[in-house]
XYZ file of C-alpha atoms in Angstrom:
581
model
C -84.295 -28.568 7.874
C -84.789 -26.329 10.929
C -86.521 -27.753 14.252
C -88.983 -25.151 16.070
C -89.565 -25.829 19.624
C -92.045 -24.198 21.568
C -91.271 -24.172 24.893
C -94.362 -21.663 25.528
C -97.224 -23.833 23.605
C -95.385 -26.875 25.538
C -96.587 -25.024 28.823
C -100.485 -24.632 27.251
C -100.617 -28.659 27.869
C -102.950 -29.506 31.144
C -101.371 -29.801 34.365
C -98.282 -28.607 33.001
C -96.312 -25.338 34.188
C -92.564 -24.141 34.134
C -90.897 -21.574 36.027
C -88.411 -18.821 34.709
C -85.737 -21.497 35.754
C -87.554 -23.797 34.043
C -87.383 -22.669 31.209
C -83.978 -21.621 31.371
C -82.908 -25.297 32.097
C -84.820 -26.363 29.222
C -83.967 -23.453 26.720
C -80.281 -24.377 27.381
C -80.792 -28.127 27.019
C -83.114 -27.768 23.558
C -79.630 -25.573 22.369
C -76.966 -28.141 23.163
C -79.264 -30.350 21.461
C -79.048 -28.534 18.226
C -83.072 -27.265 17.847
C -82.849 -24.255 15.533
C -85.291 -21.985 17.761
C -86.607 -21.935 20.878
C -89.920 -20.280 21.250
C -89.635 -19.648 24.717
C -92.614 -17.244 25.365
C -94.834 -14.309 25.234
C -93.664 -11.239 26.807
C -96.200 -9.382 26.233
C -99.114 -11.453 27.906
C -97.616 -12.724 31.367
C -94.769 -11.342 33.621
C -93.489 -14.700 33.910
C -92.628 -14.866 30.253
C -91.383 -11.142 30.443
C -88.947 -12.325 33.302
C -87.752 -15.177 31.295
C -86.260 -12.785 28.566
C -85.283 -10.420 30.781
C -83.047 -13.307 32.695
C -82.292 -14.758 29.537
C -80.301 -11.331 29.048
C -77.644 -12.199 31.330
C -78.479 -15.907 32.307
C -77.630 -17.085 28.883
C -74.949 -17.299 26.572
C -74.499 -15.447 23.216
C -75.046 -18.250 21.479
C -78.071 -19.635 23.419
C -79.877 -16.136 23.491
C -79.215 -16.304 19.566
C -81.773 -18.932 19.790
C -84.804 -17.545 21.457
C -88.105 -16.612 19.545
C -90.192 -14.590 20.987
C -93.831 -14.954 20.578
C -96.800 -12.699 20.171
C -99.845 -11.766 17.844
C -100.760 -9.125 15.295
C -101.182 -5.503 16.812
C -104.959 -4.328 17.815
C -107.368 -3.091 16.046
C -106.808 0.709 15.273
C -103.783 1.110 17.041
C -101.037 0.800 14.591
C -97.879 -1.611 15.609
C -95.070 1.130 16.754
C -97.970 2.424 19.566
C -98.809 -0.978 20.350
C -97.341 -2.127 24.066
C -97.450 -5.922 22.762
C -95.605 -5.274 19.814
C -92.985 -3.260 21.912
C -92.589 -5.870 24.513
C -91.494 -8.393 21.874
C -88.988 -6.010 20.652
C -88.508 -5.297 24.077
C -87.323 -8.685 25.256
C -84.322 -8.735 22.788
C -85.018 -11.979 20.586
C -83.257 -11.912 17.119
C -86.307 -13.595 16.069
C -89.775 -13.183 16.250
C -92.982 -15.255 15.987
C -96.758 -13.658 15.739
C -99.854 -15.463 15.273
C -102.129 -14.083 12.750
C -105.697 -15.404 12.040
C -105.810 -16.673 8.471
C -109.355 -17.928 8.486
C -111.810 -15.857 6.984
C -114.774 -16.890 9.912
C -112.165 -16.812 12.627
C -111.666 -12.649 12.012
C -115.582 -11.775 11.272
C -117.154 -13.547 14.154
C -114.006 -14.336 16.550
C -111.998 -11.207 16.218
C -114.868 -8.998 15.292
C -112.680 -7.445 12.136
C -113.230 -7.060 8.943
C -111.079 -8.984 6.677
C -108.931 -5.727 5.137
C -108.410 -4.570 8.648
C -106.975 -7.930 9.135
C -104.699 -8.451 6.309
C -103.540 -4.590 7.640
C -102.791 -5.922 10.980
C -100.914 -8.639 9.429
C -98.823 -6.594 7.168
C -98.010 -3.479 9.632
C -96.759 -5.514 12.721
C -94.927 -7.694 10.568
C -93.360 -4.539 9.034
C -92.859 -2.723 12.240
C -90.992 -5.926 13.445
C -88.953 -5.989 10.346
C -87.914 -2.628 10.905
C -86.315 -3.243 13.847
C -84.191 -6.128 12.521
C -86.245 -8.463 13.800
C -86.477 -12.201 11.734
C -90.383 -12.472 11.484
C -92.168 -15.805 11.222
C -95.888 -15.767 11.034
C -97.957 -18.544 12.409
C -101.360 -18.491 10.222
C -104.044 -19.696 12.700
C -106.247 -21.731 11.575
C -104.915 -21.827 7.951
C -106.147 -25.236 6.972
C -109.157 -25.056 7.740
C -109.649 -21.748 6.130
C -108.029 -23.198 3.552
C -111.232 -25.719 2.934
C -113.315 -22.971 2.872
C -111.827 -19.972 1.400
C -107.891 -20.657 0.190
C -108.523 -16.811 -1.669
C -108.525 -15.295 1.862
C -105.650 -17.748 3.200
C -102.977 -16.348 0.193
C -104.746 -13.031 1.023
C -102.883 -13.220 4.466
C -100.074 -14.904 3.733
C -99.681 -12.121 0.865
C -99.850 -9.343 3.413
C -97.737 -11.179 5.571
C -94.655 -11.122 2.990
C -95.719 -7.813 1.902
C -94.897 -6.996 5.280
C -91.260 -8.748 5.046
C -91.760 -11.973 6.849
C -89.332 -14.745 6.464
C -91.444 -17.328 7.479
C -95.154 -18.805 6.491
C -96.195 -21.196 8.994
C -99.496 -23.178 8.203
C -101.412 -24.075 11.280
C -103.622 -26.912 11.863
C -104.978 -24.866 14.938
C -107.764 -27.107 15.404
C -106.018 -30.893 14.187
C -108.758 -31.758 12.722
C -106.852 -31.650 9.070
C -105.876 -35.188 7.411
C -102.425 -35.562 5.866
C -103.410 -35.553 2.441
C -104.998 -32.407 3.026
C -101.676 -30.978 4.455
C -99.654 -32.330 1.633
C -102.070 -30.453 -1.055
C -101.887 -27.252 1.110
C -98.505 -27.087 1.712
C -97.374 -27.785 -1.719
C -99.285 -24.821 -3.102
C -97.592 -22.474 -0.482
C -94.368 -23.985 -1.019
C -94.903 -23.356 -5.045
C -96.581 -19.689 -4.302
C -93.920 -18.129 -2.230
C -91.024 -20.220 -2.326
C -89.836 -18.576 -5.379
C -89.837 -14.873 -3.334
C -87.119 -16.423 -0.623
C -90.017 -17.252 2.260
C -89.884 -20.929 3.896
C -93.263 -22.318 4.802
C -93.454 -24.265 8.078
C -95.924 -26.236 9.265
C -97.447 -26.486 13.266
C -99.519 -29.214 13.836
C -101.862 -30.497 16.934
C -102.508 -33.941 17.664
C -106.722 -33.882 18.218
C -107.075 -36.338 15.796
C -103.483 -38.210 16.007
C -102.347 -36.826 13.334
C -99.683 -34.450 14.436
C -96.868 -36.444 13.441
C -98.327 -37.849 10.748
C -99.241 -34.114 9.528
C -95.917 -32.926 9.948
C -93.671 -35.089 8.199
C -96.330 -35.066 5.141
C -95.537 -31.143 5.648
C -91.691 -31.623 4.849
C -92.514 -34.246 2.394
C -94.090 -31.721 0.408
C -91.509 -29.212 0.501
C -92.164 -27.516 3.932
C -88.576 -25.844 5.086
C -89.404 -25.900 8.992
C -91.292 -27.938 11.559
C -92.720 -26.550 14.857
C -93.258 -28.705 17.632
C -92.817 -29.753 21.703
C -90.442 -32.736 23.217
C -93.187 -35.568 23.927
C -95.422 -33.843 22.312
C -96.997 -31.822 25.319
C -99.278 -28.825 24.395
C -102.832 -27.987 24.736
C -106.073 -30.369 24.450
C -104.096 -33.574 23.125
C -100.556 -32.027 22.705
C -98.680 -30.547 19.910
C -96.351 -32.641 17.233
C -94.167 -34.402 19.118
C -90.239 -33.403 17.929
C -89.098 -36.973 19.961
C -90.872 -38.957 16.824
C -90.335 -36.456 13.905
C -86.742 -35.805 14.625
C -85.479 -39.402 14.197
C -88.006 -39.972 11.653
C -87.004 -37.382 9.367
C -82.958 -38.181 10.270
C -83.549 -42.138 10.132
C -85.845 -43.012 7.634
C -86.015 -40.112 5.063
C -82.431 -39.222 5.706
C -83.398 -34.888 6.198
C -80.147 -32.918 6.837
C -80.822 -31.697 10.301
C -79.031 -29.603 12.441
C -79.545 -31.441 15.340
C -78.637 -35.165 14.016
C -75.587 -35.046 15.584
C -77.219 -35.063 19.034
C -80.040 -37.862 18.332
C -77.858 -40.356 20.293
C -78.874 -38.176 23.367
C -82.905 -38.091 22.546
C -84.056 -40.304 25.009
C -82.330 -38.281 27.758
C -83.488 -35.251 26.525
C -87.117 -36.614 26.498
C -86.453 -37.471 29.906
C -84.878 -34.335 31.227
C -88.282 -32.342 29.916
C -91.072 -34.461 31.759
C -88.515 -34.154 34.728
C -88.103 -30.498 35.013
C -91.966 -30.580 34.137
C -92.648 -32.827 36.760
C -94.411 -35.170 33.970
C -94.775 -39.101 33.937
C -93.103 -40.496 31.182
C -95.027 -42.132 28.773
C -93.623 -45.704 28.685
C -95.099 -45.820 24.778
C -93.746 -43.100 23.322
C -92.239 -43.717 19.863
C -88.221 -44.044 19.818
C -87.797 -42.565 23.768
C -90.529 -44.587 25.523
C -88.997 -47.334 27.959
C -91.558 -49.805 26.082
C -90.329 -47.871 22.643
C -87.514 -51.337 22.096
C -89.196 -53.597 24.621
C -89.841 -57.387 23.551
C -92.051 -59.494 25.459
C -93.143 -62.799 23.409
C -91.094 -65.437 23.126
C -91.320 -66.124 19.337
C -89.670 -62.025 19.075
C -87.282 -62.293 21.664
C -85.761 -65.693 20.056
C -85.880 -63.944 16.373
C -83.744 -60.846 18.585
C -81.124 -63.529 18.922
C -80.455 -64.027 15.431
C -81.256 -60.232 14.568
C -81.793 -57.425 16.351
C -83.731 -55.722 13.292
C -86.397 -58.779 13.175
C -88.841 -57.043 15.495
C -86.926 -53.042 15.605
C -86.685 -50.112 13.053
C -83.848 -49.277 14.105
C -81.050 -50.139 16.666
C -82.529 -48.347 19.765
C -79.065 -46.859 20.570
C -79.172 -44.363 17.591
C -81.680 -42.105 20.081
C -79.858 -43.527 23.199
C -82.989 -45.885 23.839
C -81.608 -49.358 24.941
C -83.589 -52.824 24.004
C -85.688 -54.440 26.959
C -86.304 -58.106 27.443
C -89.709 -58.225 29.281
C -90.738 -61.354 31.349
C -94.180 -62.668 31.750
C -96.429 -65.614 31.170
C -95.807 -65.118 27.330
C -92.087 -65.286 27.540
C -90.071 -68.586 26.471
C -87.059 -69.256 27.311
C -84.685 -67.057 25.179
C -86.566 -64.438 27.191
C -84.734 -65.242 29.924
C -81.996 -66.336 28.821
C -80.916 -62.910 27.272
C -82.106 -61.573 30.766
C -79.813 -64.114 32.535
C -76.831 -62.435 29.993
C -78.318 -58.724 30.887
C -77.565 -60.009 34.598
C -73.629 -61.146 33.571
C -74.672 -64.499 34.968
C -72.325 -66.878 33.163
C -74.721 -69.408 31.109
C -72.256 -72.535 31.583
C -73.829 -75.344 30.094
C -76.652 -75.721 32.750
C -78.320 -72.213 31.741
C -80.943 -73.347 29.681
C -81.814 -75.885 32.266
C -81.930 -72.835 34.360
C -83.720 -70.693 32.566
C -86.742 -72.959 32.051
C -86.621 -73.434 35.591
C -86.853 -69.473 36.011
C -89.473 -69.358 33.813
C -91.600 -72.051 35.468
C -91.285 -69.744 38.570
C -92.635 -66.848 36.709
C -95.608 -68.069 35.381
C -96.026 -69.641 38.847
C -96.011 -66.309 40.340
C -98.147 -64.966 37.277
C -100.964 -66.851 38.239
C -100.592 -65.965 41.748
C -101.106 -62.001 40.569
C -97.587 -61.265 40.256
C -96.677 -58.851 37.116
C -93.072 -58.294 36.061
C -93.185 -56.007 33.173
C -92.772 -52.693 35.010
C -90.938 -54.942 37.744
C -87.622 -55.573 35.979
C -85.570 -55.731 38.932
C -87.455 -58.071 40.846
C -87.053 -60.550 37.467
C -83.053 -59.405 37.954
C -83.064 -60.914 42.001
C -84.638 -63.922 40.920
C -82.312 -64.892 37.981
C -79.509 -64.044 40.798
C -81.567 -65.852 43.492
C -81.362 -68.841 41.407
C -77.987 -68.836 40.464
C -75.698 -71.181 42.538
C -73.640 -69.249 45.212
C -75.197 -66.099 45.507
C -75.857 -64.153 48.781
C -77.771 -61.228 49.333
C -76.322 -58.633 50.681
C -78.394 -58.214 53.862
C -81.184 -60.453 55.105
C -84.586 -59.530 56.661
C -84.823 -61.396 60.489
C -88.169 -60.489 61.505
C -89.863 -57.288 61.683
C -93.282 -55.592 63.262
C -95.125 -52.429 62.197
C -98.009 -50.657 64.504
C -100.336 -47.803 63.753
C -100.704 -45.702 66.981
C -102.766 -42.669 66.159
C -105.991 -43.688 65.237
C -108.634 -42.132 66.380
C -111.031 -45.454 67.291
C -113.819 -42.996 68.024
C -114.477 -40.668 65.970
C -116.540 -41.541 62.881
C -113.871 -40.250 60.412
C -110.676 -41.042 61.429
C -108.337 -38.541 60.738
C -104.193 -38.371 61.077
C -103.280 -36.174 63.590
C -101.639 -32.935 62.352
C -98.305 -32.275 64.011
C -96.269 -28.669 63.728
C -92.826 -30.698 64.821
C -91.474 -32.550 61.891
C -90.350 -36.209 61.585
C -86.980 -37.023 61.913
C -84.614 -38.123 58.816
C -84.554 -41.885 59.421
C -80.704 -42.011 59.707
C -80.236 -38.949 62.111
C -82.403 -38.427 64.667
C -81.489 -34.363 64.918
C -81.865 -33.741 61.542
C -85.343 -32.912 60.647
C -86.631 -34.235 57.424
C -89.409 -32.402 54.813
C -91.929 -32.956 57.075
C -95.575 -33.066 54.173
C -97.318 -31.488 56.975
C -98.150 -34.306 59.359
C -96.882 -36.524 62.130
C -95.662 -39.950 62.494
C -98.794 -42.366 62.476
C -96.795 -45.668 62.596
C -93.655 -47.423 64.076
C -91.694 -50.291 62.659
C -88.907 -52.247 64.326
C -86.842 -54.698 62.044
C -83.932 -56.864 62.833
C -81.083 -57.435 59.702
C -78.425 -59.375 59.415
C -75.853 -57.653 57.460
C -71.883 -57.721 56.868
C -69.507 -56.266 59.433
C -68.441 -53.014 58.362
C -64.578 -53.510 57.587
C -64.306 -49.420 58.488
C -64.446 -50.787 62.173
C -60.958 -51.856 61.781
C -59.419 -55.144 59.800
C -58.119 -56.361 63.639
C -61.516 -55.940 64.962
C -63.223 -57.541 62.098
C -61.155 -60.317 61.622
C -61.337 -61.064 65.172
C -65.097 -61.895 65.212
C -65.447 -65.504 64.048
C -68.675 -64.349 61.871
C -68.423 -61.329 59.592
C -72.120 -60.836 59.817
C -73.668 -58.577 62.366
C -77.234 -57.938 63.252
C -79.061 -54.721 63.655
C -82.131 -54.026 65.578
C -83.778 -50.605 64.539
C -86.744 -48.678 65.161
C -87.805 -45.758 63.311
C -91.663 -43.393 62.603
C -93.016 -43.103 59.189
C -96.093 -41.610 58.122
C -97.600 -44.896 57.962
C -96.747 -48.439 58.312
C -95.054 -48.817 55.271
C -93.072 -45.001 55.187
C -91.986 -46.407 58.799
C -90.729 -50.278 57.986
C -88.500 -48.386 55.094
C -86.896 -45.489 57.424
C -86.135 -48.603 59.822
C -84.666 -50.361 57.223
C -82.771 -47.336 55.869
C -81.545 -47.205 59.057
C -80.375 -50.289 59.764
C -78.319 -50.429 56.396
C -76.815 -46.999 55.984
C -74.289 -47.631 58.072
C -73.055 -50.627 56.504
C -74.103 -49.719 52.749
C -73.604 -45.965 52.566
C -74.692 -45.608 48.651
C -78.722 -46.151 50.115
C -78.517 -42.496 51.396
C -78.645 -41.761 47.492
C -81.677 -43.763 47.012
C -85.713 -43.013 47.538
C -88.833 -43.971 46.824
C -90.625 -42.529 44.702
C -93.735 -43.976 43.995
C -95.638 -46.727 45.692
C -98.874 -48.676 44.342
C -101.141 -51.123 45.716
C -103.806 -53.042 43.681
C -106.511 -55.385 45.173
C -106.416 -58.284 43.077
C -109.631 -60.663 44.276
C -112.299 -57.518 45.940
C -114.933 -60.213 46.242
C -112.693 -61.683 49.490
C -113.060 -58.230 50.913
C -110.822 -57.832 53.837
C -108.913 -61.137 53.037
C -108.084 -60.008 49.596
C -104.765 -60.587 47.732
C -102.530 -57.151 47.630
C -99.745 -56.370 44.412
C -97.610 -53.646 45.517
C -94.937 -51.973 43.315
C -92.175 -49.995 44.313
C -90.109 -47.618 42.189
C -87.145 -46.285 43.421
C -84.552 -43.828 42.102
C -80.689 -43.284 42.513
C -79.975 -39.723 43.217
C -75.789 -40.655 42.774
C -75.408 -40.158 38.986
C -76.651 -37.743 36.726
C -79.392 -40.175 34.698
C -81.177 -40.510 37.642
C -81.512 -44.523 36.893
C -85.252 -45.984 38.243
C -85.779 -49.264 38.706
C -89.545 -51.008 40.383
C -90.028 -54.003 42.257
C -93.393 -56.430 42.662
C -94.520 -58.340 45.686
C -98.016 -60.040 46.043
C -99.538 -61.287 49.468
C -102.927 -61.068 51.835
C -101.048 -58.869 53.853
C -100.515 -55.236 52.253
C -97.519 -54.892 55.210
C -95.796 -58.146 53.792
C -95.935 -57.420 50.840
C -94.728 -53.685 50.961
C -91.726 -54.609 52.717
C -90.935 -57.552 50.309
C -90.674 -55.230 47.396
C -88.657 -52.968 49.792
C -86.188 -55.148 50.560
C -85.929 -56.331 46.759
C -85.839 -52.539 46.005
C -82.623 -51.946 48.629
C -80.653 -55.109 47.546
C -81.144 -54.429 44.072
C -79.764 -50.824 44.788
C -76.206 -52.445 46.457
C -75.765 -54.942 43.229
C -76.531 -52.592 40.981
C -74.975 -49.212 42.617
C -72.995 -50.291 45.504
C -70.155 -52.302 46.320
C -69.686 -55.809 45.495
C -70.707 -58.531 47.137
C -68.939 -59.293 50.075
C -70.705 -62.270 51.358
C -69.506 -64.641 48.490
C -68.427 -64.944 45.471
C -70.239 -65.711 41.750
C -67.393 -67.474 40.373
C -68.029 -71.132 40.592
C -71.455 -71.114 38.994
């Protein structure tokens, strides 16, 4: 079954945009992949869709360009297709295949087009022909086509008549509005698939998710004998998205076994997902079926013990199949298989004291719980406290004291402002290297003092001479704010030791007041996430901290965020060793 990806109606989604090199990225991903088509744009509505085809001329490969669908709608009224500068600019931009929209709703041409419904069906059937002409494969997305259907299904063959009078290959049925139900879809689509099968045409189906259906809509579509299924990757498209090819895919591959083109690739869904709200600059959604970080994620303690004996008790399918992976989450709810299989996640050796352990850990959590701590988006703080609590472990660096002070206040002015600044900051680990400055000076300075390991790099003489192999560094560094400031300080007090941290930021940052009524004395959460720039996947990971002091707090989750970054990414532990557990 061919897979239809709209990288334009993707783009129709709020708050979402792409460049021409976005979409070239993307294009190129979607083909390695193994989607059929790529409907990349229209070229003859913006210039930045026109660009895109024109780069695609020489930006992509043979096989990639092979690919592209171009998309536009029926010619205008009384100007006949070959005059038409629409019609030539999809012709124009090269694609071997082409996709216009047509209305197919009877009250949609009278009172939104303003046409009468012959000199719609001829619109239909002369672009489509003028297409076909030029060896162009023609698909023909019938707006609105399910609704009309409800109304007047006479008017709905009428197009899709003129449409294959015209020589299109493809009948598309459009739930334009997604209002339709799937037992609607699965009447409709069955009579179109029975009509015009039989004359060589495949119907498709293009659904939109207003009522949550989309999904839903389109798998009832191939169920009933629908030969292609347009959609975006997560789903994003206008009002509440489009069908969402990251759950149809491995539904239609996994559980009703569809011979897909793409199947091959499903082990590298969940990166593709990924790679999209990236480029896109879009937050993941944690819930999303099959690629969603919370997709395989197991949080009661019941589930996570039933995991143990079988990993299908509480999953559909093994979350590797769409290169997911299986979470353990930790909370109040969790017993103590929960972390137990974190303590194995961690490669702590279990030994026959880790169940003592582990309810021990888990004592600690719901302590902190109570306090306002959360640790289901703050995985790697769980990870330093299993380690924390493991006999013989050392952290790789250790926080002496710090102080942070805000110097730019205005104290008398009514609205206090931060002072704009045309100099930018300095990177925190070079002083003559000027950082992305967002436009404003430094409003705070932090000192800290760490204790650290000796760099061996000095020299082995040298560092064997020193009867301790720790060091400690006193650093000051700016930040816009007391919190950007205490992590440049600390970025620069470890880079020189750790060298893997100049690979890792921060990229979010989130403070929640926890008891308002005690005002100015009020508990703080903060989360940090942080990203490693170093390998290609781009790995995140956040960390929690909870105290009456937002400053303390920040720079706990810091320092959890850094040394979680050296176990994880950076060299081993030099301070001691795990072995005698």
């Amino acid at each position: 079954m061919p897979i239809h990806r709209h990288v334009r109606d993707g783009t129709q989604g709020e708050s979402v945009s792409a460049s021409v090199d976005d979409k070239l990225k993307i294009t190129r991903r979607l083909v390695a992949f193994g989607v059929d088509f790529v409907e990349a744009g229209w070229p003859g509505s913006n210039p930045k869709d026109a660009a895109f085809f024109t780069r695609a001329k020489t930006d992509l490969t043979h096989a990639e360009r092979d690919k592209l669908v171009a998309f536009g709608s029926t010619r205008r009224k009384r100007v006949r297709a070959n005059e038409d500068p629409q019609v030539q600019a999809l012709l124009e931009s090269q694609a071997p295949t082409v996709c216009i929209v047509a209305k197919a709703h009877a009250w949609q041409v009278t009172e939104i087009l303003r046409a009468t419904l012959d000199e719609n069906l001829d619109m239909i059937r002369d672009t489509v022909a003028c297409l076909v002409a030029h060896g162009r494969v023609v698909m023909v997305d019938l707006e609105h086509a399910l609704d009309g259907y409800a109304t007047d299904p006479d008017y709905v063959h009428a197009c899709c008549r003129a449409a294959v009078d015209g020589g299109a290959s493809v009948l598309v049925a459009c739930d334009t509005n997604g209002g339709t139900m799937p037992w609607r879809v699965g009447t409709v689509v069955r009579e179109l698939v029975d009509t015009y099968g039989p004359q060589g045409v495949t119907i498709g189906m293009h659904a939109h998710n207003d009522c949550g259906m989309a999904v839903a809509n389109s798998l009832t579509a191939a169920q009933y004998g629908a030969g292609l299924i347009q959609g975006t990757v997560n789903g994003i498209g206008e009002r509440t998205g489009n069908a969402d090819l990251c759950a149809i895919v491995p539904s239609l591959a996994l559980h009703v076994q569809a011979q897909l083109h793409c199947r091959a690739s499903l082990a590298t869904l969940t990166s593709l997902s990924r790679f999209v709200d990236e480029v896109l600059n879009q937050t993941p959604n944690h819930a999303a079926p099959f690629v969603g970080s919370s997709a395989f994620a197991h949080k009661g303690g019941l589930h996570v013990a039933a995991m143990e004996r079988s990993p299908l008790s509480y999953q559909h399918i093994e979350p590797e199949l769409v290169g997911n992976e299986q979470r353990i989450l930790i909370s109040e709810l969790s017993g103590r298989q929960n972390i137990l299989g974190k303590m194995q996640q961690a490669g702590v050796d279990l030994g026959t004291s880790g169940s003592d352990r582990a309810v021990a850990i888990l004592n600690r959590v719901k302590t902190l719980e109570a306090q306002g701590y959360t640790f289901e988006g703050a995985e790697a703080s769980v990870h330093l406290m299993i380690l924390h609590a493991t006999k013989g472990y050392c952290p790789p660096f250790q926080v002496l004291d710090y102080s942070a002070q805000v110097y730019d206040a205005n104290i008398d002015s009514a609205t206090r402002v931060l002072r704009h600044t045309e100099s930018p900051d300095t990177d925190p680990t070079d002083s003559k290297k000027p950082r992305k400055a967002p436009g404003f000076g430094p409003t705070a300075r932090a000192t800290v003092n760490v204790r650290t390991m000796r760099p061996i790099e000095d020299g082995l003489e040298s560092y064997l001479a020193n009867l301790s192999p720790y060091q400690d560094r006193l650093e000051v560094s700016d930040g816009n704010g007391p919190v950007d400031a205490l992590a440049n300080a600390l970025m620069r007090a470890l880079q020189p030791v750790h060298p893997i941290l100049q690979h890792v930021e921060l990229v979010d940052y989130k403070v929640r007041i926890l008891d308002a009524e005690n005002a100015t004395g009020a508990t703080t959460r903060v989360m940090i996430e942080f990203r490693n720039n170093s390998d290609g996947d781009q790995e995140t990971w956040t960390t929690v901290s909870v105290d009456t002091n937002v400053i303390s707090a920040s720079l706990n989750a810091l320092v959890d965020g850094f040394e979680y970054a050296l176990i994880e990414h950076g060299e081993s532990c030099m301070l001691c060793h795990l072995d005698d557990m």
